[in-house]
Short mmCIF file of C-alpha atoms and ligand atoms in Angstrom, two decimals:
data_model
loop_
_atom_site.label_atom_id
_atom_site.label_comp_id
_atom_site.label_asym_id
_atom_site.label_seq_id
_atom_site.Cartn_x
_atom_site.Cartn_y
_atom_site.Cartn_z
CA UNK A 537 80.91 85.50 97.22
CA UNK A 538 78.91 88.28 96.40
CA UNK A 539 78.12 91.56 94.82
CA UNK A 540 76.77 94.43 96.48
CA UNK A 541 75.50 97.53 95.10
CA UNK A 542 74.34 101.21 96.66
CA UNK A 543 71.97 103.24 94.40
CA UNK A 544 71.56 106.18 95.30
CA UNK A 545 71.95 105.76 98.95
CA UNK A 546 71.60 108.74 101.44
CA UNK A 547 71.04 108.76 104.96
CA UNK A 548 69.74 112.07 107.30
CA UNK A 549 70.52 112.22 111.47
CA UNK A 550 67.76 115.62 111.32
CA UNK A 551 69.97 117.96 109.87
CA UNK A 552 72.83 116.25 109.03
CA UNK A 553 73.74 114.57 105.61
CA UNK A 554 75.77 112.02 106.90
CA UNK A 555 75.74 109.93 103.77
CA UNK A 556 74.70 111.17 100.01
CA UNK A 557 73.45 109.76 97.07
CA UNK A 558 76.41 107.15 97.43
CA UNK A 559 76.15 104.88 94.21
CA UNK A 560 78.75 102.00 93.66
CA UNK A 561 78.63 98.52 92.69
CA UNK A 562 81.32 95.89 94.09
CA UNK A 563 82.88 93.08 91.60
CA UNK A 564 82.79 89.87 92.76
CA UNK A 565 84.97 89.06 95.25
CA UNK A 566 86.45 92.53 95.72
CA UNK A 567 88.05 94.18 98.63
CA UNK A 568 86.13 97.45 98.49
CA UNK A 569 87.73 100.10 101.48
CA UNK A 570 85.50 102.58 102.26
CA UNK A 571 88.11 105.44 103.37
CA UNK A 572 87.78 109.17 104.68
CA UNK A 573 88.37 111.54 107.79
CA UNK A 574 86.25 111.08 110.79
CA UNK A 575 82.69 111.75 110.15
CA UNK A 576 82.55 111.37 106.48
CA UNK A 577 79.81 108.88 106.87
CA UNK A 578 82.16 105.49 106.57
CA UNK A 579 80.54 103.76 109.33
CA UNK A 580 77.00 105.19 108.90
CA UNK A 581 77.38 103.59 104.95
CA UNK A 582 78.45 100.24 106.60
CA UNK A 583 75.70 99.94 109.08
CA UNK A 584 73.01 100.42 105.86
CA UNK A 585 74.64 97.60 104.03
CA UNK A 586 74.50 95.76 107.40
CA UNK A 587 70.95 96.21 107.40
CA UNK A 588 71.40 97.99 111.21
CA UNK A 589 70.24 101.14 109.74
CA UNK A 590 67.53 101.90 107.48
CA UNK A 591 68.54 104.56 104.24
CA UNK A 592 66.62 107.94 103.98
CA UNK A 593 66.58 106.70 100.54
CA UNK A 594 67.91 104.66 97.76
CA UNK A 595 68.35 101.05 97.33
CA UNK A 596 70.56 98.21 98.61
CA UNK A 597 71.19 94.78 96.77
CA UNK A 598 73.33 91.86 97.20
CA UNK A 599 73.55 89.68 94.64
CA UNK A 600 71.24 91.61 92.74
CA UNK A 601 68.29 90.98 95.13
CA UNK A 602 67.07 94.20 96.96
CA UNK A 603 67.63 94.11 100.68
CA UNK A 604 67.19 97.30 101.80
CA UNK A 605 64.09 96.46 103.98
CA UNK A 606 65.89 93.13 104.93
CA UNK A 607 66.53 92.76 108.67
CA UNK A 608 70.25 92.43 108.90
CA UNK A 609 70.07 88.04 109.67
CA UNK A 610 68.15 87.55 106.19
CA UNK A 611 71.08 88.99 104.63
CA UNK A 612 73.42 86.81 104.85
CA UNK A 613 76.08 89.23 105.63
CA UNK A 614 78.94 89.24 108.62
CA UNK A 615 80.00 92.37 110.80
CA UNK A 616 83.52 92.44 112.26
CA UNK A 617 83.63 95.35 114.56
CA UNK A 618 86.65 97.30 116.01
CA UNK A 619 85.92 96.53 119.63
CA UNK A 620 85.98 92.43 119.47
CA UNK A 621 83.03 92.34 121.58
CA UNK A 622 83.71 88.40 122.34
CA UNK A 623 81.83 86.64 125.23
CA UNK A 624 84.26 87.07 128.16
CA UNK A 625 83.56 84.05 130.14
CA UNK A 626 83.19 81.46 127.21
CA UNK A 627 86.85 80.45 125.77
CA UNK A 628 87.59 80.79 122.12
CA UNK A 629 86.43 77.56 120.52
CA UNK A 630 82.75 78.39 122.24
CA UNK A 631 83.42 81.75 121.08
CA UNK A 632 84.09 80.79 117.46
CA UNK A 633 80.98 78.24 117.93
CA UNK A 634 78.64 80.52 119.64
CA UNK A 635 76.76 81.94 116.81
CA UNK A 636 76.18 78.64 115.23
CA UNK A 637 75.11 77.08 118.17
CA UNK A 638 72.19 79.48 118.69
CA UNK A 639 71.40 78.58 115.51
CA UNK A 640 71.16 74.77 116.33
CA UNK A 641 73.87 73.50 113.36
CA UNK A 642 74.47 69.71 113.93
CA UNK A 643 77.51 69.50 116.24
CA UNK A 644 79.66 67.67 114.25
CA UNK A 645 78.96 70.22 111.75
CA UNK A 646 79.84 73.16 114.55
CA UNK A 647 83.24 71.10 115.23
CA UNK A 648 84.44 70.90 111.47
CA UNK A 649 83.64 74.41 110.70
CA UNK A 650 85.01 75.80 114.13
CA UNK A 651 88.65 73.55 113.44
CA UNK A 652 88.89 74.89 109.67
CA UNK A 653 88.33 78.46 111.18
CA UNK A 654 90.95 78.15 113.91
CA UNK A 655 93.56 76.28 111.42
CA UNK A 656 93.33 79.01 108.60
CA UNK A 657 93.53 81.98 111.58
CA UNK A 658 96.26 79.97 113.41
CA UNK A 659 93.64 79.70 116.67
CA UNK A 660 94.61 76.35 117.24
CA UNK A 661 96.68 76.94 119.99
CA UNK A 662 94.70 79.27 121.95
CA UNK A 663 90.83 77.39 121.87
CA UNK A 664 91.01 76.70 125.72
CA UNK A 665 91.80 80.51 126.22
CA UNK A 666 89.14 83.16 127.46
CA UNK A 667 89.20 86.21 125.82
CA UNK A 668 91.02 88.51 128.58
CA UNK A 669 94.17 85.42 128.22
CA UNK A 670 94.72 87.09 124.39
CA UNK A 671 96.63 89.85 123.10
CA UNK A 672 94.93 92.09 121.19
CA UNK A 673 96.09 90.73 117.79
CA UNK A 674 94.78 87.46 119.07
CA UNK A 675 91.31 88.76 119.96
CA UNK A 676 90.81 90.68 116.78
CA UNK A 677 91.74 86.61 114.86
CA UNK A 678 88.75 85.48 117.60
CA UNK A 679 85.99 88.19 116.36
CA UNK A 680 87.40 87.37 112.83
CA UNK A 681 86.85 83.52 113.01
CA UNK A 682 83.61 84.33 114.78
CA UNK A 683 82.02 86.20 111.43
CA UNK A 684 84.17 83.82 109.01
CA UNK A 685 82.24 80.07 111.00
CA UNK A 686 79.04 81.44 109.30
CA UNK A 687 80.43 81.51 105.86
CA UNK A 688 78.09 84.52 104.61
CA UNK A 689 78.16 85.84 101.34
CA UNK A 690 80.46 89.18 102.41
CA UNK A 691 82.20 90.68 105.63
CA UNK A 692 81.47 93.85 106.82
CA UNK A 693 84.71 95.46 108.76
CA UNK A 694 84.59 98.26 110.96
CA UNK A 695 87.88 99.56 111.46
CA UNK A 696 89.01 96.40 113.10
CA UNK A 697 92.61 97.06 112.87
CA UNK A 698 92.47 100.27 114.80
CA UNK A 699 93.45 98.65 118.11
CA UNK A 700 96.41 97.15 117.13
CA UNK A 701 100.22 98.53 117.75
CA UNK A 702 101.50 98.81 114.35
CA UNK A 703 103.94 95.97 113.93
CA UNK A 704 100.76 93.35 114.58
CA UNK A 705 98.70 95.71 112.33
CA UNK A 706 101.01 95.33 109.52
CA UNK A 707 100.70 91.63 109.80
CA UNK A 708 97.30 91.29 110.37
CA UNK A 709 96.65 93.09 107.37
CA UNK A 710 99.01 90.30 104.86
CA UNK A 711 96.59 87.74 107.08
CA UNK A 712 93.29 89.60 105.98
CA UNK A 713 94.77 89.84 102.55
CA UNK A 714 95.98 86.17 102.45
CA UNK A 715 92.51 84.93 104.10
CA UNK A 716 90.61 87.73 100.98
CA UNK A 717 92.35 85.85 98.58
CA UNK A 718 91.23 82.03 99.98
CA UNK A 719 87.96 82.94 101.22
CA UNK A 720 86.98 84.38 97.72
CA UNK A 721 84.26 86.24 99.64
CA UNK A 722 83.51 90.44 99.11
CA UNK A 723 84.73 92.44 101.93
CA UNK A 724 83.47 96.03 102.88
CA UNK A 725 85.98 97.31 104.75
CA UNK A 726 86.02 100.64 106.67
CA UNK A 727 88.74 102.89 107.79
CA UNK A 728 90.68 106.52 107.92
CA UNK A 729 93.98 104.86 107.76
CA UNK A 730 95.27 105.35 104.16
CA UNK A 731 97.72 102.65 104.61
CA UNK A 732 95.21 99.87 104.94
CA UNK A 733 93.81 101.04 101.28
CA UNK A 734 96.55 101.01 99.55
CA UNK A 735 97.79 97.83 100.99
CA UNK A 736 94.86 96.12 101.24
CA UNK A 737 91.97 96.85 98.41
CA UNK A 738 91.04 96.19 95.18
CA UNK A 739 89.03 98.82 95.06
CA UNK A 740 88.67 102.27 97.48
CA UNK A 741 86.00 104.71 97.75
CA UNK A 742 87.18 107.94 99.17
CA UNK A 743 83.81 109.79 101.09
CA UNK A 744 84.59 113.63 101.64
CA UNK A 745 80.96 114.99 103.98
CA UNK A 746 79.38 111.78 103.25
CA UNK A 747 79.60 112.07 99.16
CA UNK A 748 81.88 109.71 97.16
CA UNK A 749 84.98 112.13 96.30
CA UNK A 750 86.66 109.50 94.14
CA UNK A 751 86.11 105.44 93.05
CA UNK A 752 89.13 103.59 92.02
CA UNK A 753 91.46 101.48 92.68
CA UNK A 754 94.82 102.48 95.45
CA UNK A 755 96.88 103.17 92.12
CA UNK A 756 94.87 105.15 90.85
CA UNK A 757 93.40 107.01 93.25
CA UNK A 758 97.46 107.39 94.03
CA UNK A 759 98.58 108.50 90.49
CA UNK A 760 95.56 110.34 89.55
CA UNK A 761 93.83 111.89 92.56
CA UNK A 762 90.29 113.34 91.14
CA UNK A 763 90.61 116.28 93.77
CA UNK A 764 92.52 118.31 95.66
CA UNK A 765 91.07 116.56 98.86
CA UNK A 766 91.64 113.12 97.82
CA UNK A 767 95.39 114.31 97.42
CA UNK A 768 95.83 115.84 100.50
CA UNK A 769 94.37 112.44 101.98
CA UNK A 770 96.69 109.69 100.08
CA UNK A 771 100.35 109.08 100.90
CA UNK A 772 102.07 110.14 104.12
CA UNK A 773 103.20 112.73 103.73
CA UNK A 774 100.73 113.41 101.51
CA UNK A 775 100.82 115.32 97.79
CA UNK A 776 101.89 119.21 98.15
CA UNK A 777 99.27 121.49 96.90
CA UNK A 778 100.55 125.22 96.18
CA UNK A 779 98.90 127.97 94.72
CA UNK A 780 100.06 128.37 91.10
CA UNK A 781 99.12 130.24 88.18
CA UNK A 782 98.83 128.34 84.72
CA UNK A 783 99.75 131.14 81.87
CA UNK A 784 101.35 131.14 78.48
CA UNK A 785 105.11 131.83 77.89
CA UNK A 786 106.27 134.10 74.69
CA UNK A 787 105.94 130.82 72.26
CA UNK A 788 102.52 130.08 73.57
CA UNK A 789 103.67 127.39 75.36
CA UNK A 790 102.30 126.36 79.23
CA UNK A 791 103.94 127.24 82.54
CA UNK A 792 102.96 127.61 85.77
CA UNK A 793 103.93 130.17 87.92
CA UNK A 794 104.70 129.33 91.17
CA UNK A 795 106.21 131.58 94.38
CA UNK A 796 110.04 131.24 92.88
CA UNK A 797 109.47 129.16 90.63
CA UNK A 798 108.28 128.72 86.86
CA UNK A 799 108.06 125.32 85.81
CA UNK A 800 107.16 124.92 81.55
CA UNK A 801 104.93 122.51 80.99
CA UNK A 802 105.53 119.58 78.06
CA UNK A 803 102.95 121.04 76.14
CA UNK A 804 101.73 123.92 73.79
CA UNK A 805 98.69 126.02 74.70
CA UNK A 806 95.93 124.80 72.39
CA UNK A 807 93.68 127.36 72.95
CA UNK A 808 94.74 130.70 75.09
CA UNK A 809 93.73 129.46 78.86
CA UNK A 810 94.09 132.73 79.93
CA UNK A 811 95.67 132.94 83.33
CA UNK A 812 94.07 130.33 85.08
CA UNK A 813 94.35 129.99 89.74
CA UNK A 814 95.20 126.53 90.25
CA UNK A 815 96.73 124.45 92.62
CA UNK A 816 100.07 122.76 91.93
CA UNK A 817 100.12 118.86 93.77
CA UNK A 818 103.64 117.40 93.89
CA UNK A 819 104.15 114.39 95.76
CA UNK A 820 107.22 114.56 98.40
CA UNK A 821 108.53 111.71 96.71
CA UNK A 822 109.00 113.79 93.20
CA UNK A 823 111.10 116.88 95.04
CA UNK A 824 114.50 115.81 94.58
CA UNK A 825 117.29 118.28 96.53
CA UNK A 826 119.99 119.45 93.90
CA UNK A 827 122.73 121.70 93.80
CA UNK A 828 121.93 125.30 94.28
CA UNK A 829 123.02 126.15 90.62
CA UNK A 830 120.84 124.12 88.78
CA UNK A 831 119.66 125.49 86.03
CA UNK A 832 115.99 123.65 85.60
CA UNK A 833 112.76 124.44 88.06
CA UNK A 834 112.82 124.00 90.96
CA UNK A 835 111.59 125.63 94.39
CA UNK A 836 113.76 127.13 96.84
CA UNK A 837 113.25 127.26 100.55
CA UNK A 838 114.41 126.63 104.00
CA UNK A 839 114.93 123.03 105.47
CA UNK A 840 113.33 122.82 109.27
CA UNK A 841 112.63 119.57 110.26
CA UNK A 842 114.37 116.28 108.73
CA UNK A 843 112.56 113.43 109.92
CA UNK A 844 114.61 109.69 109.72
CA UNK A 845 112.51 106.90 108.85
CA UNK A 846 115.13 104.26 108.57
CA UNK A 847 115.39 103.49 105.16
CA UNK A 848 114.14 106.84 103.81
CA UNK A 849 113.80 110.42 104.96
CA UNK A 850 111.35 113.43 104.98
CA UNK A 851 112.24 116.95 105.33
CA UNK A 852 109.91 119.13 105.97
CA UNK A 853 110.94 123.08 104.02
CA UNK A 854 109.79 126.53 104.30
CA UNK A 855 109.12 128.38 101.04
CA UNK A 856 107.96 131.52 101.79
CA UNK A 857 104.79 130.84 103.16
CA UNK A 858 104.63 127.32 102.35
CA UNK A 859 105.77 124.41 103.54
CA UNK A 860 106.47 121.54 101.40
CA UNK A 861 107.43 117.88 102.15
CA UNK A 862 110.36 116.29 100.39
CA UNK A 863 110.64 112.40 100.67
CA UNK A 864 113.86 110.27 99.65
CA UNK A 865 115.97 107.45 100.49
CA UNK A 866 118.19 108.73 103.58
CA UNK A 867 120.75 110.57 103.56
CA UNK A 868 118.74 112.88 101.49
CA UNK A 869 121.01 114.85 101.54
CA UNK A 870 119.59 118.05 103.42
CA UNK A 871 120.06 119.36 107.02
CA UNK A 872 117.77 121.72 109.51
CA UNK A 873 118.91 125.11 108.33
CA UNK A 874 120.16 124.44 104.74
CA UNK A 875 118.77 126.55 102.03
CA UNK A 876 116.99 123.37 99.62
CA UNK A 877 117.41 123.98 96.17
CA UNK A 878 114.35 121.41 95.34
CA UNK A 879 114.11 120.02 91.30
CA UNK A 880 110.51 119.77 90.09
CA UNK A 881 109.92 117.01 87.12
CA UNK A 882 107.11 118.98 85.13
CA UNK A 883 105.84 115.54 83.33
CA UNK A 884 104.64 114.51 87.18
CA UNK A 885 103.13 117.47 88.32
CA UNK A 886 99.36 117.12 88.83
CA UNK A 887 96.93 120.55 88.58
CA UNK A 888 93.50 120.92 90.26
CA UNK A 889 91.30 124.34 89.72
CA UNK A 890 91.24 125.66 92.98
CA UNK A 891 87.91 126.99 92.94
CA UNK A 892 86.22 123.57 92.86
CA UNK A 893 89.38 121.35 93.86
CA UNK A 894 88.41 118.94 91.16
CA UNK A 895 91.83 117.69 89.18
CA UNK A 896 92.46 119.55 85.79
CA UNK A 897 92.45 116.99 83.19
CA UNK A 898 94.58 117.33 79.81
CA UNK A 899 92.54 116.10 76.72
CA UNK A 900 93.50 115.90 73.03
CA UNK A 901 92.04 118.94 71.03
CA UNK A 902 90.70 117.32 67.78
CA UNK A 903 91.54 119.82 65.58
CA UNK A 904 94.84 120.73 66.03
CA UNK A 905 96.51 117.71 68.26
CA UNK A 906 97.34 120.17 71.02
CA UNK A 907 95.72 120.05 74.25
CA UNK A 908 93.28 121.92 76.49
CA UNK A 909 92.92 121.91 79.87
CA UNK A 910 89.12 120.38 81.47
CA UNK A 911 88.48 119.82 85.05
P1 LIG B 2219 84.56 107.98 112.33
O1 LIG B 2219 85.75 107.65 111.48
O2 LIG B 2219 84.85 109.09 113.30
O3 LIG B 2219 83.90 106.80 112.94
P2 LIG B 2219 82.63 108.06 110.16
O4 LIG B 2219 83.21 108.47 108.87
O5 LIG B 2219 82.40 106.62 110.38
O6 LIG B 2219 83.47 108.67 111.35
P3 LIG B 2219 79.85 108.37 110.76
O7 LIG B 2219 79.95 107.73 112.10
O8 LIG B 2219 79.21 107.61 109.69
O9 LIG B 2219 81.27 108.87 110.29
O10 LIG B 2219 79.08 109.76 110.94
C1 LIG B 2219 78.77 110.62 109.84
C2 LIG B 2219 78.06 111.86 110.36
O11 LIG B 2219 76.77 111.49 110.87
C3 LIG B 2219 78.78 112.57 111.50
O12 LIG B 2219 78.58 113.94 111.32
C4 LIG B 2219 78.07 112.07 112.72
O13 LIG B 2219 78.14 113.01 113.75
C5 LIG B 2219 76.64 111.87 112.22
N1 LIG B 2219 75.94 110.78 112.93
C6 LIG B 2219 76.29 109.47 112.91
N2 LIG B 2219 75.42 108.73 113.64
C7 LIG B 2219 74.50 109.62 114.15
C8 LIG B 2219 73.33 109.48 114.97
N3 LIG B 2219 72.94 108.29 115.41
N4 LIG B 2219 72.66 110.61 115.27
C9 LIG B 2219 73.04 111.82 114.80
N5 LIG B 2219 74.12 112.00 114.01
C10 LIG B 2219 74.85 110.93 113.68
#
C-alpha cells in the first residue's frame, strides 16, 4: 500500500507537450484511472511513475520519498502491460515464478507466493499450460499474477483490458475490482475506455493534451463535468452540448434560449448576466419523448436512427442542425421518421461558457440570496 504523488510533472518529446504540470496525490489504497483520448499523455504519465522515463520536470514520490531519479527496480512498483508479454516457452507457474527466481527468493518461499497468486486469480488449473494454450482472458490473469508474486507497494496498468472481447472484459474488471479491494495495494490504472472508470475507480483523472482537465471521483466527474470536454468524454452516448443563449425573461428571471426551445431556469437573475453564449449539456438519459402537445420545454426534432440495446434504447434525433441523443428503457417509445417532441428537466441541465468550455458554476450572491453565474 502506498501513496503516490506528481508535482508538477511535465514531460517534452522536442516539441511536443505530451504531459503538463500534472499535480495529484493518490489516497492510500486508491484506484486512481488515468483516462483520456489517444495521445493525451496517459501512458507517457505512467511510464514516469514507472521510473521508465525520466520527467522534463517536477517531482515524483511514493510514500512520500522522492523517486524521480530512482531506476524503476528501487521503486518498488509493478507494471502490467496490455500486450502480456509472458515467456512463451516457460508454462505459467514458471511464468508466475520467473521474476522471483532471478531474484534468488528461497524456493519454498517462490512456491507459497506463486500458489496464493494462482488461488486468488483462479490459475490453479492452468500452471502446466504455456502461454499460447490460454485464452486471452487467461493470459492477461498470467501477466497479472506475474506483477501481483512481487507484492510491491502499487501496480501500474497499461490498458490491460484492451485485448479482451467484452463479455471477459466485463468480468475481468469485477476480478480487478475484487482483487483492489483484497490486495489493499494503490493501482494506477490507464485507459480511454470510460467504462472501466466509472466501474472501476475510486478516483479518475481526465488528461485533455497532456493537462489534467478534471480530478474526481466517476460520480462526480459524471454529475458535475468541469468542462465541456470532460462531458463530451463520459457516458455513452455521451452529454449533449448545444449552443444556447443564457438571457433574462420579463420578471428578470433566467432562461436559456435554445434553437426551438426556451427552457426557464429555477432561478432569478441576481445580477443582469447580460446575454451570455453558452453551451447547453443534457445527458441522453434526461430527454424524455412526450406527447407533441406538451406544454413545458422541450426540443423538437426528427428521429433517424433508434438503436436497441436490450434493456434500453437510444435514438439518435435531428434538430435542425443538431443532433441529440435520447436514452431510455426500450420501447422508448419513438420510431425512424417520427417527429420527437423531447421534455427537458431545467433543474438537470448543466451550462459551460463556450469560449473556454469550463462548466458555469451557480454560487450564492451574499447580499441578496440570489445567484450569479461563475465559470
Ligand atoms: P494512447 O491512448 O494512444 O496510447 P496516450 O494518451 O497514452 O495515447 P502517449 O503515448 O502518452 O499518449 O503520448 C502523448 C503524446 O506524446 C503523443 O502526442 C505522442 O505522439 C507523443 N509521444 C509519446 N512518446 C513519444 C516519443 N517517444 N517520442 C516522441 N513523441 C512521443
Amino acid at each position: 500500500m502506498a501513496t503516490i504523488q506528481l508535482q508538477g510533472v511535465s514531460r517534452r518529446f522536442g516539441e511536443t507537450a505530451a504531459v503538463s504540470d500534472v499535480s495529484l496525490e493518490t489516497d492510500r489504497n486508491e484506484f486512481l484511472v488515468l483516462l483520456g483520448p489517444s495521445g493525451c499523455g496517459k501512458t507517457t504519465l505512467l511510464r514516469m511513475i514507472a521510473g521508465l522515463l525520466p520527467p522534463s520536470e517536477g517531482r515524483i514520490l511514493v510514500d512520500g520519498k522522492d523517486v524521480t531519479a530512482l531506476p524503476p527496480r528501487e521503486r518498488d512498483l509493478a507494471m502490467v502491460f496490455q500486450n502480456y508479454a509472458l515467456y512463451p516457452h516457460l508454462t505459467v507457474d514458471r511464468n508466475l515464478g520467473f521474476g522471483l527466481s532471478v531474484r534468488r527468493i528461497p524456493k519454498e518461499e517462490l512456491r507459497r507466493r506463486v500458489n496464493e497468486v494462482a488461488e486468488l486469480l483462479d490459475l490453479g488449473p492452468l500452471l502446466r499450460r504455456r502461454p499460447k494454450e490460454l485464452s486471452g482472458g487467461q493470459r492477461q490473469r498470467v501477466a497479472l499474477g506475474r506483477a501481483m508474486v512481487r507484492d510491491p507497494k502499487a501496480f501500474l496498468m497499461d490498458e490491460p483490458l484492451s485485448n479482451l472481447d467484452a463479455k471477459l472484459r466485463s468480468s475481468t474488471r469485477t476480478r480487478l475490482i475484487s482483487l483492489h479491494r483484497r490486495l489493499d495495494t494503490t493501482f494506477v490504472y490507464v485507459t480511454h475506455d470510460q467504462i472501466d472508470a466509472m466501474t472501476m475507480a475510486t478516483k479518475v483523472a481526465v488528461l485533455n493534451g497532456g493537462r489534467i482537465e478534471q480530478l474526481g471521483t466517476p460520480v462526480e466527474i459524471y454529475d458535475e463535468p468541469a468542462s465541456a470536454f470532460v462531458a463530451g468524454f463520459m457516458g455513452a452516448p455521451p452529454m449533449n452540448l448545444i449552443p444556447a443563449e443564457l438571457g433574462t425573461d420579463a420578471d428578470a428571471r433566467l432562461v436559456l434560449r435554445a434553437p426551438g426551445v426556451e427552457i426557464p431556469l429555477p432561478r432569478t437573475a441576481g445580477r443582469d448576466p447580460g446575454v451570455r453564449e453558452v453551451l447547453l449539456g443534457i445527458r441522453p438519459e434526461h430527454l424524455t419523448p412526450v406527447a407533441a402537445d406538451h406544454t413545458g420545454p422541450a426540443l423538437r426534432g426528427r428521429v433517424d436512427i433508434v438503436e436497441n440495446l436490450g434493456s434500453e434504447e437510444i435514438a439518435d434525433c435531428e434538430i435542425g442542425d443538431l443532433r441529440v441523443s435520447v436514452r431510455g428503457a426500450r420501447p422508448i417509445g419513438l420510431n425512424p421518421g417520427d417527429t420527437a417532441t423531447l421534455a427537458v428537466r431545467p433543474d438537470l441541465v448543466h451550462l459551460f461558457s463556450r469560449q473556454s468550455g469550463r462548466r458555469l458554476e451557480w454560487l450564492p450572491e451574499p447580499e441578496n440570496a440570489d445567484s450569479v453565474l461563475v465559470s
